[in-house]
Amino acid sequence: MLAAATPCRSSICISCANAEQQNSLLTTKPKTLLHKHPLYQTTHTTITLEYKEKIICLEIMGVDSGRAFSANPALHTQSLHTIHAIVTFLQCRGIHLKDLGRIFGMCPTILTSDIDSDLAPVFSFLSRDLGVPDHSFRKVINKCPRLLICSVRDQLKPALFYLQRLGFRDLHALAYRDPILLVSSVERTLIPKVDYLVSLGFSENDAVGMVLRCPALFTFSIENNFKPKLEYFTEEMEGKLDEIKEFPQYFAFSLENRIKPRHMEVVRCGVKVALPLMLKATDEDFKELLVRKRR
């Protein structure tokens, strides 16, 4: 794997080989959480050259090295050679060097992944199961870097199977718009959201229809999103569940910044406005709508 990847070796790897440049960067790089680490206190002068090189490599890529080492302790013993191989592998799959800071920052465990058993299967899954062409890998990974830290066998395929069983047929949408659903736990996230909707009084078919029309429902917190918004809808707005069934996107709007202000303005004007119109309209269109309703 490493030999095959050599032609794609990135400039970051070459930069990390220049010890003089690394030592200069080390003294001038911006402070991060790493400066609070004991290694950067009384014993920092004993840090090995390879450890310094790892720090420099991460910082050059735009990764907060302190946070990375804290979030992924295994990075302390990861060899610089292996980190170079991971960077090269991702670049050879179309990921740009400028993307790596955000990707590694969000998911530092990628830096200690095994290329053959962890990373390569993800790209095979994107290609074979979702139909993503090689030139589009970057778009999908940038949309959801967590794909790279998920097990294909234990997470991605079970999630895809469950979503397809519910009725998700648009693989393009799953790959490019809603890949977060694929990294969500079937047992702890997806199923409980459908069960919660059913518990409110919706039929199972209605609940499934709602998540198909608004997949973002799977990403919302029951306690922090569904419950307070439903309480306001039923008690203050005196709405009916059928309205939510027809417009599940209601839960995607901010309660404090959109739902409450718009509803209060509708009440103040003494008019009736359908839920979708009330929430989806721009501020200007909403004002014009109220003017027309009051005539």
Short mmCIF file of C-alpha atoms in Angstrom, two decimals:
data_model
loop_
_atom_site.label_atom_id
_atom_site.label_comp_id
_atom_site.label_asym_id
_atom_site.label_seq_id
_atom_site.Cartn_x
_atom_site.Cartn_y
_atom_site.Cartn_z
CA MET A 1 0.00 0.00 0.00
CA LEU A 2 2.77 2.43 0.94
CA ALA A 3 4.83 1.68 -2.16
CA ALA A 4 1.86 2.22 -4.42
CA ALA A 5 1.06 5.51 -2.72
CA THR A 6 4.58 6.96 -3.09
CA PRO A 7 3.89 8.85 -6.37
CA CYS A 8 1.08 10.71 -4.65
CA ARG A 9 3.20 11.81 -1.67
CA SER A 10 2.06 15.26 -0.65
CA SER A 11 3.94 18.47 -0.01
CA ILE A 12 3.00 18.20 3.66
CA CYS A 13 5.07 15.05 3.95
CA ILE A 14 8.03 16.71 2.26
CA SER A 15 7.69 19.72 4.53
CA CYS A 16 7.80 17.50 7.58
CA ALA A 17 11.15 16.13 6.48
CA ASN A 18 12.91 19.48 6.79
CA ALA A 19 14.05 19.55 10.40
CA GLU A 20 15.36 23.13 10.28
CA GLN A 21 12.02 24.43 8.99
CA GLN A 22 10.16 22.35 11.58
CA ASN A 23 12.11 23.77 14.50
CA SER A 24 11.49 27.29 13.21
CA LEU A 25 7.76 26.65 12.84
CA LEU A 26 7.62 25.08 16.29
CA THR A 27 8.80 28.29 17.91
CA THR A 28 6.45 30.54 15.97
CA LYS A 29 3.27 28.48 15.60
CA PRO A 30 0.14 29.84 17.31
CA LYS A 31 -0.59 28.59 20.79
CA THR A 32 -3.05 25.76 21.17
CA LEU A 33 -4.17 23.45 23.97
CA LEU A 34 -0.88 21.62 23.53
CA HIS A 35 0.93 24.46 25.34
CA LYS A 36 -0.97 23.47 28.50
CA HIS A 37 0.25 19.89 28.19
CA PRO A 38 3.08 18.90 30.59
CA LEU A 39 5.28 18.28 27.55
CA TYR A 40 5.21 22.01 26.87
CA GLN A 41 6.13 22.95 30.40
CA THR A 42 9.32 21.94 32.18
CA THR A 43 10.01 18.89 30.04
CA HIS A 44 9.24 20.28 26.59
CA THR A 45 12.92 20.38 25.63
CA THR A 46 13.05 16.59 25.79
CA ILE A 47 10.40 16.04 23.12
CA THR A 48 11.75 13.76 20.43
CA LEU A 49 12.28 15.05 16.93
CA GLU A 50 9.60 12.74 15.55
CA TYR A 51 7.10 14.02 18.12
CA LYS A 52 7.91 17.59 17.09
CA GLU A 53 7.50 16.56 13.46
CA LYS A 54 4.04 15.18 14.19
CA ILE A 55 3.08 18.47 15.83
CA ILE A 56 4.37 20.45 12.88
CA CYS A 57 2.62 18.21 10.35
CA LEU A 58 -0.71 18.66 12.13
CA GLU A 59 -0.34 22.41 12.50
CA ILE A 60 0.70 22.89 8.88
CA MET A 61 -2.45 21.05 7.82
CA GLY A 62 -4.48 23.36 10.02
CA VAL A 63 -5.17 20.84 12.79
CA ASP A 64 -5.11 21.99 16.42
CA SER A 65 -2.47 19.51 17.56
CA GLY A 66 -3.34 19.92 21.24
CA ARG A 67 -6.96 19.00 20.66
CA ALA A 68 -5.98 16.17 18.35
CA PHE A 69 -3.63 14.57 20.88
CA SER A 70 -6.20 15.07 23.65
CA ALA A 71 -9.09 13.58 21.65
CA ASN A 72 -7.01 10.72 20.26
CA PRO A 73 -4.34 9.61 22.78
CA ALA A 74 -3.25 6.85 20.39
CA LEU A 75 -1.78 9.61 18.25
CA HIS A 76 1.05 9.93 20.77
CA THR A 77 2.51 6.62 19.62
CA GLN A 78 1.47 6.75 15.98
CA SER A 79 4.50 6.87 13.72
CA LEU A 80 5.05 9.84 11.46
CA HIS A 81 5.51 7.40 8.58
CA THR A 82 1.98 6.05 9.10
CA ILE A 83 0.48 9.53 9.31
CA HIS A 84 2.17 10.35 6.00
CA ALA A 85 0.69 7.19 4.48
CA ILE A 86 -2.83 8.16 5.63
CA VAL A 87 -2.47 11.67 4.22
CA THR A 88 -1.20 10.26 0.93
CA PHE A 89 -4.01 7.68 0.76
CA LEU A 90 -6.69 10.33 1.23
CA GLN A 91 -5.11 12.63 -1.33
CA CYS A 92 -4.99 9.77 -3.82
CA ARG A 93 -8.76 9.39 -3.26
CA GLY A 94 -9.32 13.00 -4.28
CA ILE A 95 -9.28 14.68 -0.86
CA HIS A 96 -7.44 18.01 -1.13
CA LEU A 97 -4.70 19.03 1.25
CA LYS A 98 -6.73 22.09 2.24
CA ASP A 99 -9.58 19.79 3.36
CA LEU A 100 -7.50 17.79 5.82
CA GLY A 101 -7.38 20.38 8.59
CA ARG A 102 -11.15 20.34 8.98
CA ILE A 103 -11.46 16.59 8.44
CA PHE A 104 -8.76 15.63 10.96
CA GLY A 105 -9.93 18.36 13.33
CA MET A 106 -13.43 16.89 13.41
CA CYS A 107 -12.28 13.27 13.46
CA PRO A 108 -8.70 12.98 14.80
CA THR A 109 -9.06 9.21 15.11
CA ILE A 110 -8.63 9.04 11.34
CA LEU A 111 -4.94 9.72 11.96
CA THR A 112 -4.58 6.38 13.72
CA SER A 113 -6.84 4.39 11.41
CA ASP A 114 -5.64 1.38 9.45
CA ILE A 115 -5.71 2.10 5.74
CA ASP A 116 -6.61 -1.43 4.62
CA SER A 117 -9.16 -2.36 7.28
CA ASP A 118 -10.66 1.05 8.17
CA LEU A 119 -10.33 3.62 5.39
CA ALA A 120 -10.29 1.65 2.14
CA PRO A 121 -13.59 -0.16 2.93
CA VAL A 122 -15.34 3.22 3.35
CA PHE A 123 -14.42 4.30 -0.17
CA SER A 124 -15.48 0.89 -1.50
CA PHE A 125 -18.83 1.35 0.25
CA LEU A 126 -19.29 4.79 -1.28
CA SER A 127 -18.51 3.41 -4.71
CA ARG A 128 -20.32 0.06 -4.67
CA ASP A 129 -23.26 0.68 -2.34
CA LEU A 130 -24.02 4.36 -2.99
CA GLY A 131 -22.77 4.67 -6.55
CA VAL A 132 -20.41 7.56 -5.81
CA PRO A 133 -17.83 7.97 -8.62
CA ASP A 134 -14.18 8.39 -7.67
CA HIS A 135 -14.14 12.06 -8.61
CA SER A 136 -16.97 12.77 -6.14
CA PHE A 137 -15.41 11.17 -3.06
CA ARG A 138 -14.17 14.57 -1.89
CA LYS A 139 -17.67 16.10 -1.96
CA VAL A 140 -19.15 13.30 0.15
CA ILE A 141 -16.31 13.14 2.67
CA ASN A 142 -16.28 16.91 3.13
CA LYS A 143 -20.02 16.78 3.75
CA CYS A 144 -19.60 14.15 6.47
CA PRO A 145 -16.01 13.39 7.60
CA ARG A 146 -17.40 10.96 10.19
CA LEU A 147 -17.88 8.46 7.38
CA LEU A 148 -14.14 7.79 7.62
CA ILE A 149 -14.36 6.62 11.23
CA CYS A 150 -17.37 4.33 10.78
CA SER A 151 -17.25 0.58 10.34
CA VAL A 152 -18.76 -0.43 7.03
CA ARG A 153 -19.91 -3.77 8.40
CA ASP A 154 -21.21 -2.60 11.78
CA GLN A 155 -22.48 0.91 10.97
CA LEU A 156 -22.74 2.06 7.38
CA LYS A 157 -24.33 -1.02 5.79
CA PRO A 158 -26.85 -1.59 8.63
CA ALA A 159 -27.88 2.08 8.48
CA LEU A 160 -28.27 1.95 4.70
CA PHE A 161 -30.31 -1.25 4.95
CA TYR A 162 -32.63 0.26 7.58
CA LEU A 163 -33.11 3.49 5.63
CA GLN A 164 -33.85 1.60 2.43
CA ARG A 165 -36.34 -0.57 4.29
CA LEU A 166 -38.11 2.60 5.44
CA GLY A 167 -38.35 3.78 1.84
CA PHE A 168 -35.24 5.85 1.18
CA ARG A 169 -34.58 5.09 -2.48
CA ASP A 170 -32.54 8.10 -3.56
CA LEU A 171 -28.94 6.95 -3.04
CA HIS A 172 -27.68 10.21 -4.53
CA ALA A 173 -29.46 12.17 -1.80
CA LEU A 174 -28.14 9.89 0.92
CA ALA A 175 -24.59 10.29 -0.33
CA TYR A 176 -24.49 14.01 -1.09
CA ARG A 177 -27.22 15.58 1.05
CA ASP A 178 -27.92 13.33 4.03
CA PRO A 179 -24.81 11.19 4.70
CA ILE A 180 -25.17 11.99 8.39
CA LEU A 181 -28.01 9.45 8.44
CA LEU A 182 -25.54 6.73 7.48
CA VAL A 183 -23.32 7.47 10.48
CA SER A 184 -26.28 7.55 12.88
CA SER A 185 -26.90 4.53 15.08
CA VAL A 186 -29.90 2.51 13.96
CA GLU A 187 -30.68 1.35 17.49
CA ARG A 188 -29.90 4.54 19.42
CA THR A 189 -30.90 7.25 16.95
CA LEU A 190 -32.97 6.23 13.94
CA ILE A 191 -35.45 3.76 15.44
CA PRO A 192 -36.11 5.89 18.58
CA LYS A 193 -37.09 8.90 16.45
CA VAL A 194 -39.67 6.89 14.52
CA ASP A 195 -40.93 5.34 17.76
CA TYR A 196 -41.26 8.79 19.33
CA LEU A 197 -43.39 10.08 16.47
CA VAL A 198 -45.62 7.02 16.78
CA SER A 199 -45.93 7.68 20.52
CA LEU A 200 -47.36 11.11 19.75
CA GLY A 201 -50.31 9.54 17.99
CA PHE A 202 -49.08 9.24 14.42
CA SER A 203 -49.48 5.89 12.72
CA GLU A 204 -46.28 4.08 11.82
CA ASN A 205 -46.94 4.79 8.14
CA ASP A 206 -47.44 8.48 8.92
CA ALA A 207 -44.23 8.60 10.99
CA VAL A 208 -42.24 6.97 8.19
CA GLY A 209 -43.77 9.34 5.67
CA MET A 210 -42.70 12.29 7.81
CA VAL A 211 -39.04 11.24 7.98
CA LEU A 212 -39.04 10.50 4.26
CA ARG A 213 -40.24 14.05 3.53
CA CYS A 214 -37.93 15.56 6.14
CA PRO A 215 -34.90 13.31 6.82
CA ALA A 216 -33.52 15.96 9.18
CA LEU A 217 -36.05 14.69 11.75
CA PHE A 218 -33.58 11.89 12.43
CA THR A 219 -30.97 14.42 13.53
CA PHE A 220 -33.09 16.39 16.00
CA SER A 221 -33.00 15.87 19.76
CA ILE A 222 -36.23 14.58 21.29
CA GLU A 223 -35.70 16.54 24.50
CA ASN A 224 -34.30 19.76 23.05
CA ASN A 225 -36.20 19.98 19.80
CA PHE A 226 -39.28 17.80 19.42
CA LYS A 227 -40.75 18.23 22.91
CA PRO A 228 -40.52 22.02 23.34
CA LYS A 229 -41.65 22.72 19.78
CA LEU A 230 -44.54 20.28 19.99
CA GLU A 231 -45.58 21.75 23.34
CA TYR A 232 -45.65 25.25 21.88
CA PHE A 233 -47.50 24.04 18.80
CA THR A 234 -50.27 22.27 20.71
CA GLU A 235 -50.64 24.65 23.66
CA GLU A 236 -49.88 28.10 22.31
CA MET A 237 -50.69 27.68 18.64
CA GLU A 238 -53.53 25.23 19.33
CA GLY A 239 -52.43 23.26 16.30
CA LYS A 240 -53.51 19.81 15.21
CA LEU A 241 -51.20 16.84 14.63
CA ASP A 242 -52.41 16.58 11.04
CA GLU A 243 -50.69 19.89 10.35
CA ILE A 244 -47.39 18.47 11.59
CA LYS A 245 -47.94 15.31 9.56
CA GLU A 246 -48.30 17.39 6.42
CA PHE A 247 -45.47 19.75 7.33
CA PRO A 248 -42.86 17.89 9.43
CA GLN A 249 -40.34 20.59 8.45
CA TYR A 250 -41.89 22.55 11.32
CA PHE A 251 -39.30 20.96 13.61
CA ALA A 252 -36.47 22.32 11.48
CA PHE A 253 -37.26 25.95 12.32
CA SER A 254 -35.94 27.75 15.38
CA LEU A 255 -38.51 28.00 18.14
CA GLU A 256 -37.21 31.29 19.51
CA ASN A 257 -36.10 32.97 16.30
CA ARG A 258 -38.78 31.91 13.83
CA ILE A 259 -41.76 29.97 15.23
CA LYS A 260 -42.63 32.14 18.23
CA PRO A 261 -42.10 35.56 16.58
CA ARG A 262 -44.03 34.59 13.47
CA HIS A 263 -46.89 33.07 15.45
CA MET A 264 -47.12 36.08 17.76
CA GLU A 265 -47.24 38.41 14.77
CA VAL A 266 -50.02 36.34 13.20
CA VAL A 267 -51.99 36.50 16.46
CA ARG A 268 -51.40 40.25 16.76
CA CYS A 269 -52.75 40.78 13.26
CA GLY A 270 -55.76 38.57 13.92
CA VAL A 271 -55.35 36.50 10.77
CA LYS A 272 -54.94 32.83 9.93
CA VAL A 273 -51.87 31.62 8.06
CA ALA A 274 -51.08 28.05 7.08
CA LEU A 275 -48.09 26.60 8.91
CA PRO A 276 -45.83 26.23 5.83
CA LEU A 277 -46.53 29.79 4.67
CA MET A 278 -45.96 31.19 8.13
CA LEU A 279 -42.54 29.60 8.53
CA LYS A 280 -41.08 29.23 5.04
CA ALA A 281 -41.68 32.78 3.84
CA THR A 282 -38.84 35.29 3.93
CA ASP A 283 -39.25 38.21 6.33
CA GLU A 284 -40.29 40.48 3.47
CA ASP A 285 -42.75 37.98 2.01
CA PHE A 286 -44.16 37.29 5.48
CA LYS A 287 -44.87 40.98 6.04
CA GLU A 288 -46.56 41.25 2.64
CA LEU A 289 -48.57 38.12 3.41
CA LEU A 290 -49.90 39.66 6.63
CA VAL A 291 -50.80 42.86 4.81
CA ARG A 292 -52.80 40.93 2.22
CA LYS A 293 -54.52 38.85 4.88
CA ARG A 294 -55.63 41.95 6.78
CA ARG A 295 -57.28 43.58 3.76
#
